[in-house]
Coordinates of C-alpha atoms and ligand atoms in Angstrom, one line a residue:
X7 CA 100.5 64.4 -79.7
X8 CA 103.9 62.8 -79.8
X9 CA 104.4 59.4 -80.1
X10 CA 107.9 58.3 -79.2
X11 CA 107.5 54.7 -81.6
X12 CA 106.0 56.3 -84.3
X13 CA 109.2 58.7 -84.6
X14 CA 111.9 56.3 -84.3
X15 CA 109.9 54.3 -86.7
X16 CA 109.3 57.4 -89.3
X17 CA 113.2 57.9 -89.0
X18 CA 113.9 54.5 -89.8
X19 CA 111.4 55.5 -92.9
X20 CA 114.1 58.2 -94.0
X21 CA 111.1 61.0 -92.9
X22 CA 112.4 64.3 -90.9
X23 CA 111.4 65.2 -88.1
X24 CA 109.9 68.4 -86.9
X25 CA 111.4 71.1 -84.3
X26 CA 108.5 70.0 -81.7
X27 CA 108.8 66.2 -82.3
X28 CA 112.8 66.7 -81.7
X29 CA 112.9 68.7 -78.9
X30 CA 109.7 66.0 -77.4
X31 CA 112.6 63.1 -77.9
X32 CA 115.6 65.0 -76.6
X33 CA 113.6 66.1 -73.8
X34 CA 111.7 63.0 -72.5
X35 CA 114.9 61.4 -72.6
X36 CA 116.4 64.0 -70.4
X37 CA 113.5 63.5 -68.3
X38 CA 113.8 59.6 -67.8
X39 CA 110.3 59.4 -69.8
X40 CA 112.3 57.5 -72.2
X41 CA 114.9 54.4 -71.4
X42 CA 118.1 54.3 -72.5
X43 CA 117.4 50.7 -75.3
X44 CA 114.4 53.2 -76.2
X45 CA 116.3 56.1 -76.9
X46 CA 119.2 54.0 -78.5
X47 CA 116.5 53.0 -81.2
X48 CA 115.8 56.6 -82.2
X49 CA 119.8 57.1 -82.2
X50 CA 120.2 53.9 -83.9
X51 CA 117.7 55.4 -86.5
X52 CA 119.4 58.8 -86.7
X53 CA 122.7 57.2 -87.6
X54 CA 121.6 54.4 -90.4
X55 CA 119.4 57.3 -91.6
X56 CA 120.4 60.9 -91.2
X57 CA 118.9 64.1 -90.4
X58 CA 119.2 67.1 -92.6
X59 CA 120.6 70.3 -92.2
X60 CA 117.0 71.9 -90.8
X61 CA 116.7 68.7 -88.3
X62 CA 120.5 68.9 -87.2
X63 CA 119.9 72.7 -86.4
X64 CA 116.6 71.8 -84.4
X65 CA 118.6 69.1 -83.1
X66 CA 121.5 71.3 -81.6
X67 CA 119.0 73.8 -80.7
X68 CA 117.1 71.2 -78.4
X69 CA 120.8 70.2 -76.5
X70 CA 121.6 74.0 -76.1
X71 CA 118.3 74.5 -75.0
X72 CA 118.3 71.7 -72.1
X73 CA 120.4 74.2 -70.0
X74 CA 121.6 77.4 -70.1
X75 CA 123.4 79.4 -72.7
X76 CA 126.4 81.6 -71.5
X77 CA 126.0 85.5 -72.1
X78 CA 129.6 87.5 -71.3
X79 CA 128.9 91.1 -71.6
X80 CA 131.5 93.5 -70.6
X81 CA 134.3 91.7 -71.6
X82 CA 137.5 93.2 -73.6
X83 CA 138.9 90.4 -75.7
X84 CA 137.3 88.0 -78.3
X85 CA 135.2 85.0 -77.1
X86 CA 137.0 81.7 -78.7
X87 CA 137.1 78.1 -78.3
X88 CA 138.8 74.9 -80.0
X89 CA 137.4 71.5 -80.3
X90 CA 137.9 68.6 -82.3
X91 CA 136.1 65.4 -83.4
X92 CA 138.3 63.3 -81.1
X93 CA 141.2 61.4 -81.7
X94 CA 143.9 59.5 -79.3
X95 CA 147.0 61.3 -77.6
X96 CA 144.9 64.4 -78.1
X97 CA 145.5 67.2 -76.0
X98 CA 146.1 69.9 -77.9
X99 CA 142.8 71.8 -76.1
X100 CA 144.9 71.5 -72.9
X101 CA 147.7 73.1 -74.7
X102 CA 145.9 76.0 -77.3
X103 CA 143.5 77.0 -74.4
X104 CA 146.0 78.5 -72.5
X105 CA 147.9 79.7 -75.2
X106 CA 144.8 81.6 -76.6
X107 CA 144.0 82.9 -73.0
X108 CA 147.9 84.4 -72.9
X109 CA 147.2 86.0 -76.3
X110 CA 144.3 87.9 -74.7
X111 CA 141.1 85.6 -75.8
X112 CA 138.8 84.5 -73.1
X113 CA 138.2 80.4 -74.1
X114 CA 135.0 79.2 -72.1
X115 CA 135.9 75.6 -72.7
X116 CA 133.3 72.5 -72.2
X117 CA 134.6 69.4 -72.8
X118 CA 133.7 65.8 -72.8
X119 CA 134.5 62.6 -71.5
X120 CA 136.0 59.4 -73.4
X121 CA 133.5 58.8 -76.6
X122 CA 134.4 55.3 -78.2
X123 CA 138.4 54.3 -78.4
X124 CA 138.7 58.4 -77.7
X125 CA 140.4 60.1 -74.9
X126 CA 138.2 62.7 -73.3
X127 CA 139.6 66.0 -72.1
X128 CA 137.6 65.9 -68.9
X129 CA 138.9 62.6 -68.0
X130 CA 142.3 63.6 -68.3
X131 CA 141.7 67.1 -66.4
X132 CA 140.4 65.1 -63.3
X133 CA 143.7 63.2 -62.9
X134 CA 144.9 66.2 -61.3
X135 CA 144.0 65.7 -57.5
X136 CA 141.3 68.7 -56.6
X137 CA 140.0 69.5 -60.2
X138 CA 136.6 69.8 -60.1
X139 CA 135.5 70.1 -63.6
X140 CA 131.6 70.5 -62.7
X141 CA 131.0 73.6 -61.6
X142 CA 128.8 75.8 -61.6
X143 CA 127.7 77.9 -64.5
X144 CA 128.2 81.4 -62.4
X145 CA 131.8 80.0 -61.1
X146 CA 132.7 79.2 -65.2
X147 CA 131.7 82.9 -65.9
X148 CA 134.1 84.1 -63.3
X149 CA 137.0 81.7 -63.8
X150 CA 136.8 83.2 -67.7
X151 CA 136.8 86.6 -66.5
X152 CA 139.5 86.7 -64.1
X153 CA 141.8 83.5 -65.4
X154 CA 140.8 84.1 -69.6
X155 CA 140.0 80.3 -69.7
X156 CA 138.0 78.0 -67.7
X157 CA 137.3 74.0 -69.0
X158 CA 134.5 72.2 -67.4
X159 CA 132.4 68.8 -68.4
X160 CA 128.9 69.1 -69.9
X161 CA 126.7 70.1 -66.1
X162 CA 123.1 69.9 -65.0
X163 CA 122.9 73.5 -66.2
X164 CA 125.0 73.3 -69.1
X165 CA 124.2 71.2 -72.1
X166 CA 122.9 67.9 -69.8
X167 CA 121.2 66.2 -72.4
X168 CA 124.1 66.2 -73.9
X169 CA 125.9 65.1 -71.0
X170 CA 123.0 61.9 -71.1
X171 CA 123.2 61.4 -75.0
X172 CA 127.0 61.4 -75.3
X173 CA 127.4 58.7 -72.8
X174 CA 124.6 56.7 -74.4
X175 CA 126.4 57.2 -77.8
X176 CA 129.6 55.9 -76.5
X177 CA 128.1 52.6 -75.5
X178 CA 125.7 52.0 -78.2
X179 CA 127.9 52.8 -81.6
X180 CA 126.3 55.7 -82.5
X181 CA 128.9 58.0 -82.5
X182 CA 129.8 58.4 -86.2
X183 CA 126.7 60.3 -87.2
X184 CA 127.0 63.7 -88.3
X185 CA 124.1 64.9 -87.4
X186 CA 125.0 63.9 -83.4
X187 CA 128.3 64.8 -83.7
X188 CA 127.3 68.3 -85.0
X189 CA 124.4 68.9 -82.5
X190 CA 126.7 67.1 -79.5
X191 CA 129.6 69.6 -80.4
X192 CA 127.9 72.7 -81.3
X193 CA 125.6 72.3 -78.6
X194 CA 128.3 72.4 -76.3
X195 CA 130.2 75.4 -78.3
X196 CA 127.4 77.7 -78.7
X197 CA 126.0 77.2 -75.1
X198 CA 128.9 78.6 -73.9
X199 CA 128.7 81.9 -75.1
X200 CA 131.7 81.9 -77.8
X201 CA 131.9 84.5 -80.9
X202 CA 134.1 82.0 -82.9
X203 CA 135.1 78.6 -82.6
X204 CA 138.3 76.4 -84.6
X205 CA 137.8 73.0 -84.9
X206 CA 140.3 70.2 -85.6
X207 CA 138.3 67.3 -87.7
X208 CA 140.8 64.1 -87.3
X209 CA 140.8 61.8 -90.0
X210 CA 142.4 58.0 -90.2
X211 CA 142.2 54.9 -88.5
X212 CA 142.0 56.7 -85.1
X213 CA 139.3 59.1 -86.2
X214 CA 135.5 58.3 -86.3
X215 CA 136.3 60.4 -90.1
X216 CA 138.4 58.1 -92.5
X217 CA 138.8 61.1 -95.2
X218 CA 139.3 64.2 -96.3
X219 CA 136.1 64.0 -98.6
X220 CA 133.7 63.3 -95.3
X221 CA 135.9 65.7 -93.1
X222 CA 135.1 68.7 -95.4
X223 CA 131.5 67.4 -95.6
X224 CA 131.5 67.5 -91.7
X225 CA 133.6 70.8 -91.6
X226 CA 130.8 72.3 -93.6
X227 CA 128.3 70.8 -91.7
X228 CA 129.5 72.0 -88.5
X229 CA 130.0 75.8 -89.5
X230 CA 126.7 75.8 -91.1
X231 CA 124.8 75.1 -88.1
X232 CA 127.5 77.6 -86.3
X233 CA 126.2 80.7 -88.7
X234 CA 123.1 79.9 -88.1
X235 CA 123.7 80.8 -84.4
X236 CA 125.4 83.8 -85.1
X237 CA 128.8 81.8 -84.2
X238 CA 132.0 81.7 -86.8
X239 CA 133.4 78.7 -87.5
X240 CA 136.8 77.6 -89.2
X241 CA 138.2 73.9 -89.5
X242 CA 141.1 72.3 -90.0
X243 CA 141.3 68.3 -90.8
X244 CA 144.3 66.4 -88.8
X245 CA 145.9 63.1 -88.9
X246 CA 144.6 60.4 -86.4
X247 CA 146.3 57.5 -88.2
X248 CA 148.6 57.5 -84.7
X249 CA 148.4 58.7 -81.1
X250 CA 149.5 62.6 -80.9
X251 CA 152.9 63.5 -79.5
X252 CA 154.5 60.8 -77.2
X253 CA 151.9 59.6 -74.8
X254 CA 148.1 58.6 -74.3
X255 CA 146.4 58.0 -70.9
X256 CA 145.4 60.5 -68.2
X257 CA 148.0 62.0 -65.5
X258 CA 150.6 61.3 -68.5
X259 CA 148.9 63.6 -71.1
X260 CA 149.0 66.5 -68.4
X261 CA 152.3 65.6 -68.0
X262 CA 153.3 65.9 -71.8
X263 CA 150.7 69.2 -72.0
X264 CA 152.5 71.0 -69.4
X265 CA 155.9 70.3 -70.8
X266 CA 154.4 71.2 -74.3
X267 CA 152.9 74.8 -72.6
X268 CA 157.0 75.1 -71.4
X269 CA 158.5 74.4 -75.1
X270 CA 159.3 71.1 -75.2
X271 CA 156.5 69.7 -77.4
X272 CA 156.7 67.9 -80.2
X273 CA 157.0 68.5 -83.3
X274 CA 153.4 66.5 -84.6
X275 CA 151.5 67.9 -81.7
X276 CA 153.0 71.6 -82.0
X277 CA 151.8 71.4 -85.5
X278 CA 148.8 70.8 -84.5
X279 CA 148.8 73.4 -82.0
X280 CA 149.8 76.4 -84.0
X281 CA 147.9 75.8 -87.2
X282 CA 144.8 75.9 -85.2
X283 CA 145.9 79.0 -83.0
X284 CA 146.8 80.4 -86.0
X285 CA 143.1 79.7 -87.7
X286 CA 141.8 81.2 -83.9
X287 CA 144.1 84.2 -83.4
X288 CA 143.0 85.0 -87.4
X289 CA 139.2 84.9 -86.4
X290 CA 140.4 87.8 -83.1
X291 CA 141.6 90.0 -85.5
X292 CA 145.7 89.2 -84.5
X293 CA 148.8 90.1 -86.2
X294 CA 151.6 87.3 -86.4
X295 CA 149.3 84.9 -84.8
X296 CA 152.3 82.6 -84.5
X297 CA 155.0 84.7 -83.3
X298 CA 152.5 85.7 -80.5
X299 CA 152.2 81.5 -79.6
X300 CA 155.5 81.1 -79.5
X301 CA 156.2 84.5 -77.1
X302 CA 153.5 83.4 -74.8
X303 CA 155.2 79.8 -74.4
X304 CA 158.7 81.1 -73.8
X305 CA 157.6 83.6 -71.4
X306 CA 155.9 81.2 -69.4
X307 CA 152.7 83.5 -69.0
X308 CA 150.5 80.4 -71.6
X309 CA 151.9 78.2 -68.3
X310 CA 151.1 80.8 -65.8
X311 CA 147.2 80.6 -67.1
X312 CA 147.2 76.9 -67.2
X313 CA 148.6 76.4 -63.5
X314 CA 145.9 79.5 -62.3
X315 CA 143.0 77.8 -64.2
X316 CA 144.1 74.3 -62.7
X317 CA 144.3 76.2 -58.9
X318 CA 140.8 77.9 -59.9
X319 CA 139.3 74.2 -60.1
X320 CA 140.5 73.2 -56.6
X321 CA 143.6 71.4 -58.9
X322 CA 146.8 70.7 -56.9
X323 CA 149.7 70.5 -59.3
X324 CA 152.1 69.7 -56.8
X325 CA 150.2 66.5 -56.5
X326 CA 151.1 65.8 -60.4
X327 CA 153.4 63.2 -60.9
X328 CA 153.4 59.8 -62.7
X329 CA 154.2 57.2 -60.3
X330 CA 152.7 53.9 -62.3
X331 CA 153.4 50.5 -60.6
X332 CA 153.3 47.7 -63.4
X333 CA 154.2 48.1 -67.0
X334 CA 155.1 45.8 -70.3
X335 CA 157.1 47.2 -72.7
X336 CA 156.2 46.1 -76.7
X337 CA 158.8 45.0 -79.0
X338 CA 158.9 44.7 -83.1
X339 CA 159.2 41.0 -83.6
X340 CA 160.4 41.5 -86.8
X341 CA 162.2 44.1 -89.6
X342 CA 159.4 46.5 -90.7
X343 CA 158.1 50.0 -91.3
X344 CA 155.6 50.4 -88.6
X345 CA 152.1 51.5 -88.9
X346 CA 149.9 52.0 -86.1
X347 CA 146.2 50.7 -85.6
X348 CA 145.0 53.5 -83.7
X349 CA 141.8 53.0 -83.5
X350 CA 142.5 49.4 -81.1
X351 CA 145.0 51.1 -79.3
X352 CA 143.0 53.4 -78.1
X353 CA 140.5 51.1 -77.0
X354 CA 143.1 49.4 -74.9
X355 CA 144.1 52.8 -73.2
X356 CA 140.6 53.6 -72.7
X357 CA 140.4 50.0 -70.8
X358 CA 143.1 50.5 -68.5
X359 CA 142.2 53.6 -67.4
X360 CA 138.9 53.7 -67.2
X361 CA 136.5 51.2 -68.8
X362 CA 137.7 48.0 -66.7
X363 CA 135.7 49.4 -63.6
X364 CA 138.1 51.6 -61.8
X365 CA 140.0 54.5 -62.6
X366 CA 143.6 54.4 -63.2
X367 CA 145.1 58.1 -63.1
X368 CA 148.3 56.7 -63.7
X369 CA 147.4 54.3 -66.8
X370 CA 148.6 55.0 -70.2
X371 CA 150.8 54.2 -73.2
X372 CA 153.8 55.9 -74.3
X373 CA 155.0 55.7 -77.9
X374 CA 158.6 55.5 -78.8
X375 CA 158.0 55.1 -82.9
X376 CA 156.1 57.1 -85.2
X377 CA 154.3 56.0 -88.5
X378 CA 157.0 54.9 -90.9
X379 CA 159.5 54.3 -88.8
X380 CA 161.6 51.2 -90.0
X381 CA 161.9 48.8 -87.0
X382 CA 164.4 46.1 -86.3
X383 CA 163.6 43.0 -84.6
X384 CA 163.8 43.8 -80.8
X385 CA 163.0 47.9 -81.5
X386 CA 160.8 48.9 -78.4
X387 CA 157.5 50.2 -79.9
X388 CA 155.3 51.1 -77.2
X389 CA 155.2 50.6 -72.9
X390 CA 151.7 50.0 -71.6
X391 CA 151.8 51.0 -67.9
X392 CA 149.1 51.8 -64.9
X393 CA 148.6 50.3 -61.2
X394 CA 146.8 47.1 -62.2
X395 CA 149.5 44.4 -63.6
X396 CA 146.4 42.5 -65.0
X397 CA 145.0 45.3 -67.2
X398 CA 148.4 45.8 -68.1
X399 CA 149.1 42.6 -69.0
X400 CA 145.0 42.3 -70.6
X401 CA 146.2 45.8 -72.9
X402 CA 149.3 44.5 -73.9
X403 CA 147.7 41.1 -75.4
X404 CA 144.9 43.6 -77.2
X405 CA 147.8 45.3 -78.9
X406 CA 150.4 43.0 -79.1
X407 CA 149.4 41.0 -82.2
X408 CA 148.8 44.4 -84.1
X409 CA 152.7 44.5 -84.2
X410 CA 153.1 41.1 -85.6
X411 CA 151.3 42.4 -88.6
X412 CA 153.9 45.3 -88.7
Ligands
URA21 N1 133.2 65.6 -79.6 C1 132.0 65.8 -79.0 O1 131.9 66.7 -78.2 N2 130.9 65.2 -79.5 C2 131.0 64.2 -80.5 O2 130.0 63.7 -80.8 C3 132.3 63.9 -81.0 C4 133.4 64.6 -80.5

């Protein structure tokens, strides 16, 4: 017979848990037999503590098993996704999905919501007016089949504990932890029915990973617990020491996504882009993986899936357009070479257009300097905008002071 205490107090003992006495936590939890302060002990525990590699696989196991896990049979292309350990300005899944789709893959794509100071693709994706990223399971099957890509939130039939543990994470700090991070993203992967998966580990001040040493530990990690559901996985690690490409927010990132999916990226978030298409048209058996990217983005079909998974959701795109009311523009108070703290910044995005109480569609920051850059005194840096003058103006005095330091 479980007892929830005595775990949370053998993990705090360094002990591993059993399958049984996981899938009894992850479960009860699930089931509102356990409270959220409850359950953020036993996290709390996890992350000071660890679990190893047999606990992180019963771990994953127990999220994939709290729903269903996609089967596509009869389908002519290979079964990939992308994900990545989170970052801000990140939208390079809104970009490589489609790209992957026009290359002949089928991407079953769940996604999450804001984690920490990180942007969540789901967040972003519901800025369009219509999207309804929680559908069913049966409608995700079909809008793979007939669009090649379909990207929906974690659902009451698809990974919902981890739906439940990721938002409890968020709040409670316990984010970095391998062991969550592994079973909250490989959870999600493997439920959805993918052969492979590429995954961009982000490393800096923006990352929850600070270097390369940890990333590879993670990388390993992660495609571990992938073979040992009969899922290949290859990583690469990224910089997060600044936002990606030129904006962070909501409605703006589909802005900048859709203009990247047309050719007019840049260059940073391209990067990013094809050396992980690259890594994912390797695992379908592809030649010239990145002559093939770049075909499908000048011959607009990479944009064609996009708009036709958008419309497949309910999305309107000719609803998409950034119309903020307020913004405060940042300036370099003084001659420097800049370097961002990305980590603070994207807490301040994530309060204006979400965290502050209501959602702001129209919030975000756009970056006119990258890491290095030598700024004069009066050089605009960065403009803060949204509806709400007042978060504007509360954002601008969370960053402001990091430029001084500049
Ligand atoms: N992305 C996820 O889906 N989960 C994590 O824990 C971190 C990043």
């Amino acid at each position: 017979m479980n007892n929830f205490h005595s775990l949370v107090q053998n993990k705090n003992n360094s002990q591993a848990h059993t399958n049984d006495q996981i899938s009894f936590i992850v479960n009860s939890y699930l089931q509102n037999k356990i409270s959220d302060s409850e359950m953020t002990k036993w996290l709390k525990a996890v992350y000071e503590n660890g679990m190893n590699i047999t606990e992180t696989v019963f771990y994953t196991n127990s999220i994939i098993q709290s729903g269903q896990r996609i089967v596509f049979d009869n389908i002519d292309g290979f079964i990939i996704d992308k994900h990545s350990t989170g970052g801000v300005g990140d939208k390079v899944s809104l970009i490589l999905g489609p790209i992957l789709a026009a290359c002949g893959c089928y991407v079953p794509m769940i996604v999450g919501r804001h984690l920490g100071h990180t942007g969540g693709t789901l967040d972003k994706l519901e800025s369009i007016p219509g999207y309804d990223g929680l559908i069913s399971s049966k409608r995700f099957k079909q809008i793979v089949k007939d669009v090649g890509i379909s990207i929906i939130g974690q659902t009451d039939e698809i990974c919902p504990a981890d739906r439940k543990i990721y938002m409890l994470r968020g709040k409670t700090d316990t984010v970095a932890s391998f062991p969550l991070i592994c079973g909250s993203i490989m959870g999600k992967k493997i439920a959805e029915g993918i052969q492979g998966l590429v995954l961009d580990i982000k490393i800096g001040n923006g990352a929850f990973i600070k270097d390369a040493k940890e990333a590879n530990k993670l990388g390993q990690l992660l495609a571990t617990i992938g073979s040992n559901f009969n899922v290949e996985v290859n990583y690469i690690n990224s910089d997060m020491n600044q936002p990606l490409g030129k904006y962070s927010g909501l409605l703006c990132e589909i802005i900048e996504s859709m203009e990247a999916l047309q050719g007019r990226g840049d260059d940073d978030l391209m990067k990013v882009v094809f050396t992980l298409g690259e890594l994912a048209l390797n695992m379908a058996n592809q030649n010239s993986p990145t002559d093939k990217m770049k075909k499908v983005i000048s011959d607009g079909s990479a944009f064609e899936i996009f708009k036709k998974m958008v419309r497949s959701h309910g999305g309107n795109l000719n609803k998409v357009k950034l119309s903020y009311k307020n913004y405060i523009d940042i300036f370099s108070d003084k001659d420097c070479i800049l370097s961002y703290n990305t980590k603070k910044l994207g807490d301040a995005i994530n309060f204006i257009t979400i965290l502050n109480g209501d959602i702001d569609n129209n919030a975000g920051m756009q970056f006119y300097k990258k890491n290095g850059d030598y700024l004069k005194k009066g050089d605009k840096i960065c403009r803060v905008f949204g509806d709400e003058l007042k978060n504007i103006e509360v954002a601008s005095a969370m960053i402001s002071p990091l430029f001084n330091k500049c």
